[in-house]
Amino acid sequence: MRRIIVIDGSLDIDSPALKYAKKASKVSDTEIAWLFLAPTEEGTQSKKIEEHLNLVRQKLEHEGVGFSSYIVAPKPLEFMNKINSLTPANLVLIGDVTFSNEMKKGGVSIESLKEKISCPIANAGTIEAAHARKSSGKEINWGKFLLYFTGSAAIYGLFFPKIAMLNEKLFMSRSVAGALAIIGIIIVHAWVWGNTTHDLPKLFKLEK
Amino acid sequence: MVDAHVIDSVKIVTQIFDANPWYMLGMVLLGFIGGTISGFIGSGGAFLMTPGMMNLGIPGVIAVSSNIAHKFGKAMMGSKKHGELGNVDKKMGFYLLVTAAIGINAAVYVNKFFFEKMGKDGSDLYVSAFFIIMLSIIGTFMLKDALRSKRQPGTGPTDKLLKLSKKFQFKPMIHFKVANVDISLSAILIVGFGIGYMAGTIGVGGFIGVPAMIYLFGVPTVIAAGTELFLAMFTGAWGTFNYALHGYVDLRLVLLLYLGSLPGLYFGAVATKVVKELYIRMVTAILILLCVISRILAVPGNCKNLNMIDISKENIAMLETGSRIFLFGSGLVATFLIIYWTFSAKAKENKAAAALRYSGSVE
């Protein structure tokens, strides 16, 4: 089953986690499975949550998004059992939820979930913050890239062929000057080539 | 073919590249494999690059020294980023550095001794023996720990060694604020020397530094990795300077490694965001053990050249080929897996979150 698991404890029908899950679900043709963390034995509160989840279900189904919901007690074993029954999933989206000390002691935290679940885990708050950032900050600075690229080309194209000759005269002459020259060149080269390659993941769209 | 007894460190790399220019490409590929794995596991890829260079005919001492020089620049870039994130305990880094510098000097002296007294094969044999012993222990320990985590999900690194080390805490104790731990001065100085000696001998100080900080000192993993990079910057610079003073650092090797390693480093780093930590630990451990096997296969060749054993040339050639296949094969498979995991996980993530990323507004 293709699904997005939402872990949320908010009664807000426009909660960030739900908004993003809905958007992601529409483009990826996945259903939403909502894990609502709340004590299951509190009658009035439980009824209120069920009403809220029904309302959400109606709204989402009206928009053509598959939806299922589960009220889960904030206990590590119950929570992990439910997660295990819903995985594999395509995405886990964490919304307005705080893992209690009991859950943390039982090994439930965002970090441990990342270790146990193979799909991407995203935080709705982080996505919202990233969304608010201006798109210009995400792009490659082509001017800077070109500058460093030119520097790298010069190092490999012009300097590299001369190293054999310079080794005898300076770099491998067993002198303090030669040793210092090597260190200086490494610093400059690591900086120039490092900055040239820094944006490669962005070029391959592996990073924002 | 390079004469096994040539000990002119200035000419030997030129001889190798003149005899086989494709080895330059091999160096770049080695850098890429090492860089990708290094970015993925968060530690240096020298455990693969040092023996890899030796497999291409570079004498052990030059392979180690060029690797330290390469690591120095890489650590400089990595440490900057960790420092910005607050993951570096500089005070701990400086304490470790005191004896690490002594350890490096000792290692340079010993390495130089073997190279000058016994030539390329003596140097290779010493580096290989050290490599096999140390990395067998580390690789086995890491694999056992990773398998333990697999059996008991949610558990972190074992705390047995931490409990044991608490029994040997001699005064004075020093408090490290960033890592929030108290460590015996004697312990930190001993570990510092170990890091320095190992970095100076086989170029992989981080493999002793990071586990020691985590398992013996109880330092959080992220701070251990950041502090190790900070330390590696100084030990790298010091090691480079000392080896360069003896004429063992060939910049061509360093620059060729960089050509492949830095792009690989960024791919490996991206992979850590989409691959389970347990997989990362298991890949690292298995890869280390495969590199150990590769080195074991290379040893008889050095022993024969030093007249220590009698073995036919055909058998030596077969073992050397096996050694290369193990090293480059395992490195290539690991690199391929890392890149495959990255692209496939990113493709899934991109599809699921496309609207979140590219739409200008939220409903």
mmCIF file of N, CA, C and O in Angstrom, chain B residues 21-80:
data_model
loop_
_atom_site.group_PDB
_atom_site.id
_atom_site.type_symbol
_atom_site.label_atom_id
_atom_site.label_comp_id
_atom_site.label_asym_id
_atom_site.label_seq_id
_atom_site.Cartn_x
_atom_site.Cartn_y
_atom_site.Cartn_z
ATOM 1 N N PRO B 21 50.038 5.337 -17.617
ATOM 2 C CA PRO B 21 49.294 6.582 -17.407
ATOM 3 C C PRO B 21 47.872 6.358 -16.894
ATOM 4 O O PRO B 21 47.307 7.228 -16.243
ATOM 5 N N TRP B 22 47.303 5.172 -17.150
ATOM 6 C CA TRP B 22 45.945 4.881 -16.674
ATOM 7 C C TRP B 22 45.859 4.884 -15.151
ATOM 8 O O TRP B 22 44.782 5.019 -14.578
ATOM 9 N N TYR B 23 47.005 4.708 -14.515
ATOM 10 C CA TYR B 23 47.005 4.716 -13.051
ATOM 11 C C TYR B 23 46.595 6.083 -12.492
ATOM 12 O O TYR B 23 46.149 6.179 -11.355
ATOM 13 N N MET B 24 46.772 7.116 -13.320
ATOM 14 C CA MET B 24 46.332 8.447 -12.869
ATOM 15 C C MET B 24 44.807 8.448 -12.741
ATOM 16 O O MET B 24 44.248 9.000 -11.788
ATOM 17 N N LEU B 25 44.167 7.810 -13.703
ATOM 18 C CA LEU B 25 42.710 7.689 -13.651
ATOM 19 C C LEU B 25 42.302 6.807 -12.474
ATOM 20 O O LEU B 25 41.298 7.065 -11.798
ATOM 21 N N GLY B 26 43.129 5.787 -12.244
ATOM 22 C CA GLY B 26 42.898 4.899 -11.095
ATOM 23 C C GLY B 26 42.932 5.678 -9.786
ATOM 24 O O GLY B 26 42.138 5.430 -8.881
ATOM 25 N N MET B 27 43.849 6.643 -9.715
ATOM 26 C CA MET B 27 43.948 7.476 -8.509
ATOM 27 C C MET B 27 42.681 8.306 -8.319
ATOM 28 O O MET B 27 42.196 8.467 -7.196
ATOM 29 N N VAL B 28 42.181 8.858 -9.439
ATOM 30 C CA VAL B 28 40.974 9.685 -9.368
ATOM 31 C C VAL B 28 39.787 8.814 -8.920
ATOM 32 O O VAL B 28 38.996 9.211 -8.057
ATOM 33 N N LEU B 29 39.708 7.625 -9.500
ATOM 34 C CA LEU B 29 38.634 6.697 -9.142
ATOM 35 C C LEU B 29 38.735 6.313 -7.663
ATOM 36 O O LEU B 29 37.736 6.284 -6.938
ATOM 37 N N LEU B 30 39.951 6.064 -7.235
ATOM 38 C CA LEU B 30 40.197 5.739 -5.827
ATOM 39 C C LEU B 30 39.738 6.885 -4.930
ATOM 40 O O LEU B 30 39.108 6.678 -3.881
ATOM 41 N N GLY B 31 40.046 8.098 -5.360
ATOM 42 C CA GLY B 31 39.616 9.284 -4.611
ATOM 43 C C GLY B 31 38.102 9.369 -4.546
ATOM 44 O O GLY B 31 37.526 9.659 -3.495
ATOM 45 N N PHE B 32 37.447 9.063 -5.667
ATOM 46 C CA PHE B 32 35.987 9.145 -5.707
ATOM 47 C C PHE B 32 35.360 8.108 -4.773
ATOM 48 O O PHE B 32 34.447 8.411 -4.006
ATOM 49 N N ILE B 33 35.893 6.876 -4.841
ATOM 50 C CA ILE B 33 35.380 5.814 -3.963
ATOM 51 C C ILE B 33 35.611 6.214 -2.498
ATOM 52 O O ILE B 33 34.695 6.181 -1.670
ATOM 53 N N GLY B 34 36.853 6.618 -2.213
ATOM 54 C CA GLY B 34 37.195 7.003 -0.838
ATOM 55 C C GLY B 34 36.377 8.182 -0.356
ATOM 56 O O GLY B 34 35.914 8.205 0.786
ATOM 57 N N GLY B 35 36.182 9.157 -1.230
ATOM 58 C CA GLY B 35 35.422 10.354 -0.866
ATOM 59 C C GLY B 35 33.960 10.031 -0.598
ATOM 60 O O GLY B 35 33.382 10.495 0.383
ATOM 61 N N THR B 36 33.366 9.212 -1.475
ATOM 62 C CA THR B 36 31.948 8.856 -1.300
ATOM 63 C C THR B 36 31.764 8.102 0.015
ATOM 64 O O THR B 36 30.863 8.408 0.797
ATOM 65 N N ILE B 37 32.645 7.150 0.250
ATOM 66 C CA ILE B 37 32.538 6.367 1.488
ATOM 67 C C ILE B 37 32.817 7.253 2.700
ATOM 68 O O ILE B 37 32.126 7.173 3.721
ATOM 69 N N SER B 38 33.771 8.145 2.543
ATOM 70 C CA SER B 38 34.106 9.055 3.636
ATOM 71 C C SER B 38 32.919 9.957 3.986
ATOM 72 O O SER B 38 32.592 10.138 5.154
ATOM 73 N N GLY B 39 32.259 10.502 2.985
ATOM 74 C CA GLY B 39 31.090 11.342 3.233
ATOM 75 C C GLY B 39 29.962 10.547 3.833
ATOM 76 O O GLY B 39 29.197 11.037 4.657
ATOM 77 N N PHE B 40 29.882 9.277 3.458
ATOM 78 C CA PHE B 40 28.795 8.408 3.906
ATOM 79 C C PHE B 40 28.978 7.987 5.366
ATOM 80 O O PHE B 40 28.049 8.020 6.158
ATOM 81 N N ILE B 41 30.198 7.592 5.713
ATOM 82 C CA ILE B 41 30.405 7.072 7.067
ATOM 83 C C ILE B 41 30.872 8.156 8.029
ATOM 84 O O ILE B 41 30.955 7.932 9.219
ATOM 85 N N GLY B 42 31.165 9.343 7.508
ATOM 86 C CA GLY B 42 31.536 10.451 8.381
ATOM 87 C C GLY B 42 32.950 10.355 8.911
ATOM 88 O O GLY B 42 33.315 11.031 9.861
ATOM 89 N N SER B 43 33.745 9.495 8.331
ATOM 90 C CA SER B 43 35.143 9.394 8.748
ATOM 91 C C SER B 43 35.994 9.336 7.489
ATOM 92 O O SER B 43 35.455 9.233 6.397
ATOM 93 N N GLY B 44 37.297 9.386 7.655
ATOM 94 C CA GLY B 44 38.164 9.398 6.481
ATOM 95 C C GLY B 44 38.036 8.129 5.648
ATOM 96 O O GLY B 44 37.680 7.072 6.156
ATOM 97 N N GLY B 45 38.302 8.224 4.364
ATOM 98 C CA GLY B 45 38.257 7.035 3.517
ATOM 99 C C GLY B 45 39.648 6.472 3.307
ATOM 100 O O GLY B 45 39.883 5.686 2.395
ATOM 101 N N ALA B 46 40.569 6.891 4.203
ATOM 102 C CA ALA B 46 41.966 6.487 4.024
ATOM 103 C C ALA B 46 42.154 4.980 4.147
ATOM 104 O O ALA B 46 43.085 4.423 3.581
ATOM 105 N N PHE B 47 41.256 4.307 4.895
ATOM 106 C CA PHE B 47 41.405 2.863 5.057
ATOM 107 C C PHE B 47 41.295 2.152 3.708
ATOM 108 O O PHE B 47 41.731 1.029 3.549
ATOM 109 N N LEU B 48 40.716 2.856 2.732
ATOM 110 C CA LEU B 48 40.600 2.286 1.397
ATOM 111 C C LEU B 48 41.625 2.914 0.451
ATOM 112 O O LEU B 48 42.189 2.248 -0.409
ATOM 113 N N MET B 49 41.855 4.225 0.639
ATOM 114 C CA MET B 49 42.758 4.914 -0.295
ATOM 115 C C MET B 49 44.227 4.554 -0.085
ATOM 116 O O MET B 49 44.974 4.439 -1.042
ATOM 117 N N THR B 50 44.635 4.374 1.184
ATOM 118 C CA THR B 50 46.042 4.018 1.425
ATOM 119 C C THR B 50 46.391 2.670 0.765
ATOM 120 O O THR B 50 47.311 2.608 -0.060
ATOM 121 N N PRO B 51 45.652 1.596 1.087
ATOM 122 C CA PRO B 51 45.990 0.325 0.413
ATOM 123 C C PRO B 51 45.742 0.392 -1.087
ATOM 124 O O PRO B 51 46.429 -0.280 -1.857
ATOM 125 N N GLY B 52 44.767 1.200 -1.506
ATOM 126 C CA GLY B 52 44.491 1.348 -2.944
ATOM 127 C C GLY B 52 45.694 1.902 -3.680
ATOM 128 O O GLY B 52 46.066 1.420 -4.751
ATOM 129 N N MET B 53 46.309 2.913 -3.089
ATOM 130 C CA MET B 53 47.507 3.497 -3.715
ATOM 131 C C MET B 53 48.641 2.478 -3.732
ATOM 132 O O MET B 53 49.387 2.377 -4.709
ATOM 133 N N MET B 54 48.738 1.724 -2.652
ATOM 134 C CA MET B 54 49.793 0.707 -2.603
ATOM 135 C C MET B 54 49.553 -0.361 -3.671
ATOM 136 O O MET B 54 50.493 -0.874 -4.269
ATOM 137 N N ASN B 55 48.280 -0.660 -3.914
ATOM 138 C CA ASN B 55 47.943 -1.616 -4.978
ATOM 139 C C ASN B 55 48.348 -1.093 -6.356
ATOM 140 O O ASN B 55 48.582 -1.862 -7.278
ATOM 141 N N LEU B 56 48.390 0.230 -6.496
ATOM 142 C CA LEU B 56 48.809 0.819 -7.772
ATOM 143 C C LEU B 56 50.323 0.979 -7.846
ATOM 144 O O LEU B 56 50.849 1.563 -8.794
ATOM 145 N N GLY B 57 51.018 0.490 -6.830
ATOM 146 C CA GLY B 57 52.484 0.488 -6.877
ATOM 147 C C GLY B 57 53.150 1.600 -6.093
ATOM 148 O O GLY B 57 54.375 1.712 -6.076
ATOM 149 N N ILE B 58 52.348 2.461 -5.440
ATOM 150 C CA ILE B 58 52.945 3.550 -4.658
ATOM 151 C C ILE B 58 53.498 2.967 -3.361
ATOM 152 O O ILE B 58 52.797 2.229 -2.664
ATOM 153 N N PRO B 59 54.748 3.277 -2.989
ATOM 154 C CA PRO B 59 55.296 2.743 -1.736
ATOM 155 C C PRO B 59 54.456 3.181 -0.539
ATOM 156 O O PRO B 59 53.902 4.288 -0.533
ATOM 157 N N GLY B 60 54.384 2.310 0.471
ATOM 158 C CA GLY B 60 53.539 2.569 1.639
ATOM 159 C C GLY B 60 53.751 3.937 2.252
ATOM 160 O O GLY B 60 52.782 4.661 2.521
ATOM 161 N N VAL B 61 54.999 4.317 2.441
ATOM 162 C CA VAL B 61 55.268 5.585 3.128
ATOM 163 C C VAL B 61 54.758 6.784 2.308
ATOM 164 O O VAL B 61 54.237 7.760 2.864
ATOM 165 N N ILE B 62 54.867 6.707 0.985
ATOM 166 C CA ILE B 62 54.388 7.818 0.140
ATOM 167 C C ILE B 62 52.856 7.803 0.084
ATOM 168 O O ILE B 62 52.214 8.864 0.110
ATOM 169 N N ALA B 63 52.278 6.597 0.062
ATOM 170 C CA ALA B 63 50.816 6.499 0.071
ATOM 171 C C ALA B 63 50.257 7.099 1.354
ATOM 172 O O ALA B 63 49.300 7.883 1.319
ATOM 173 N N VAL B 64 50.875 6.762 2.475
ATOM 174 C CA VAL B 64 50.404 7.274 3.764
ATOM 175 C C VAL B 64 50.561 8.788 3.834
ATOM 176 O O VAL B 64 49.639 9.518 4.202
ATOM 177 N N SER B 65 51.736 9.276 3.444
ATOM 178 C CA SER B 65 51.985 10.714 3.566
ATOM 179 C C SER B 65 51.090 11.522 2.625
ATOM 180 O O SER B 65 50.572 12.575 2.998
ATOM 181 N N SER B 66 50.862 11.000 1.425
ATOM 182 C CA SER B 66 49.984 11.724 0.495
ATOM 183 C C SER B 66 48.544 11.696 0.994
ATOM 184 O O SER B 66 47.792 12.649 0.812
ATOM 185 N N ASN B 67 48.191 10.606 1.639
ATOM 186 C CA ASN B 67 46.841 10.500 2.195
ATOM 187 C C ASN B 67 46.631 11.453 3.352
ATOM 188 O O ASN B 67 45.558 12.054 3.495
ATOM 189 N N ILE B 68 47.646 11.600 4.188
ATOM 190 C CA ILE B 68 47.535 12.546 5.311
ATOM 191 C C ILE B 68 47.375 13.962 4.765
ATOM 192 O O ILE B 68 46.556 14.749 5.240
ATOM 193 N N ALA B 69 48.149 14.271 3.729
ATOM 194 C CA ALA B 69 48.063 15.608 3.118
ATOM 195 C C ALA B 69 46.677 15.831 2.529
ATOM 196 O O ALA B 69 46.088 16.908 2.675
ATOM 197 N N HIS B 70 46.133 14.790 1.911
ATOM 198 C CA HIS B 70 44.810 14.876 1.322
ATOM 199 C C HIS B 70 43.752 15.047 2.418
ATOM 200 O O HIS B 70 42.841 15.870 2.318
ATOM 201 N N LYS B 71 43.928 14.310 3.506
ATOM 202 C CA LYS B 71 42.982 14.354 4.615
ATOM 203 C C LYS B 71 42.981 15.728 5.287
ATOM 204 O O LYS B 71 41.938 16.212 5.731
ATOM 205 N N PHE B 72 44.129 16.337 5.323
ATOM 206 C CA PHE B 72 44.267 17.632 5.988
ATOM 207 C C PHE B 72 43.351 18.688 5.361
ATOM 208 O O PHE B 72 42.580 19.375 6.044
ATOM 209 N N GLY B 73 43.402 18.799 4.037
ATOM 210 C CA GLY B 73 42.556 19.780 3.353
ATOM 211 C C GLY B 73 41.081 19.454 3.490
ATOM 212 O O GLY B 73 40.247 20.338 3.678
ATOM 213 N N LYS B 74 40.786 18.169 3.429
ATOM 214 C CA LYS B 74 39.388 17.727 3.533
ATOM 215 C C LYS B 74 38.843 18.012 4.931
ATOM 216 O O LYS B 74 37.720 18.483 5.086
ATOM 217 N N ALA B 75 39.672 17.729 5.940
ATOM 218 C CA ALA B 75 39.261 17.981 7.327
ATOM 219 C C ALA B 75 39.050 19.474 7.562
ATOM 220 O O ALA B 75 38.165 19.880 8.313
ATOM 221 N N MET B 76 39.863 20.265 6.887
ATOM 222 C CA MET B 76 39.759 21.726 7.026
ATOM 223 C C MET B 76 38.361 22.183 6.593
ATOM 224 O O MET B 76 37.711 22.973 7.274
ATOM 225 N N MET B 77 37.898 21.654 5.469
ATOM 226 C CA MET B 77 36.575 22.038 4.950
ATOM 227 C C MET B 77 35.463 21.464 5.841
ATOM 228 O O MET B 77 34.494 22.149 6.158
ATOM 229 N N GLY B 78 35.632 20.190 6.251
ATOM 230 C CA GLY B 78 34.602 19.531 7.057
ATOM 231 C C GLY B 78 34.492 20.128 8.451
ATOM 232 O O GLY B 78 33.401 20.322 8.971
ATOM 233 N N SER B 79 35.628 20.440 9.038
ATOM 234 C CA SER B 79 35.648 20.977 10.401
ATOM 235 C C SER B 79 34.964 22.337 10.461
ATOM 236 O O SER B 79 34.309 22.675 11.444
ATOM 237 N N LYS B 80 35.101 23.100 9.389
ATOM 238 C CA LYS B 80 34.479 24.426 9.324
ATOM 239 C C LYS B 80 32.955 24.276 9.482
ATOM 240 O O LYS B 80 32.319 24.981 10.255
#
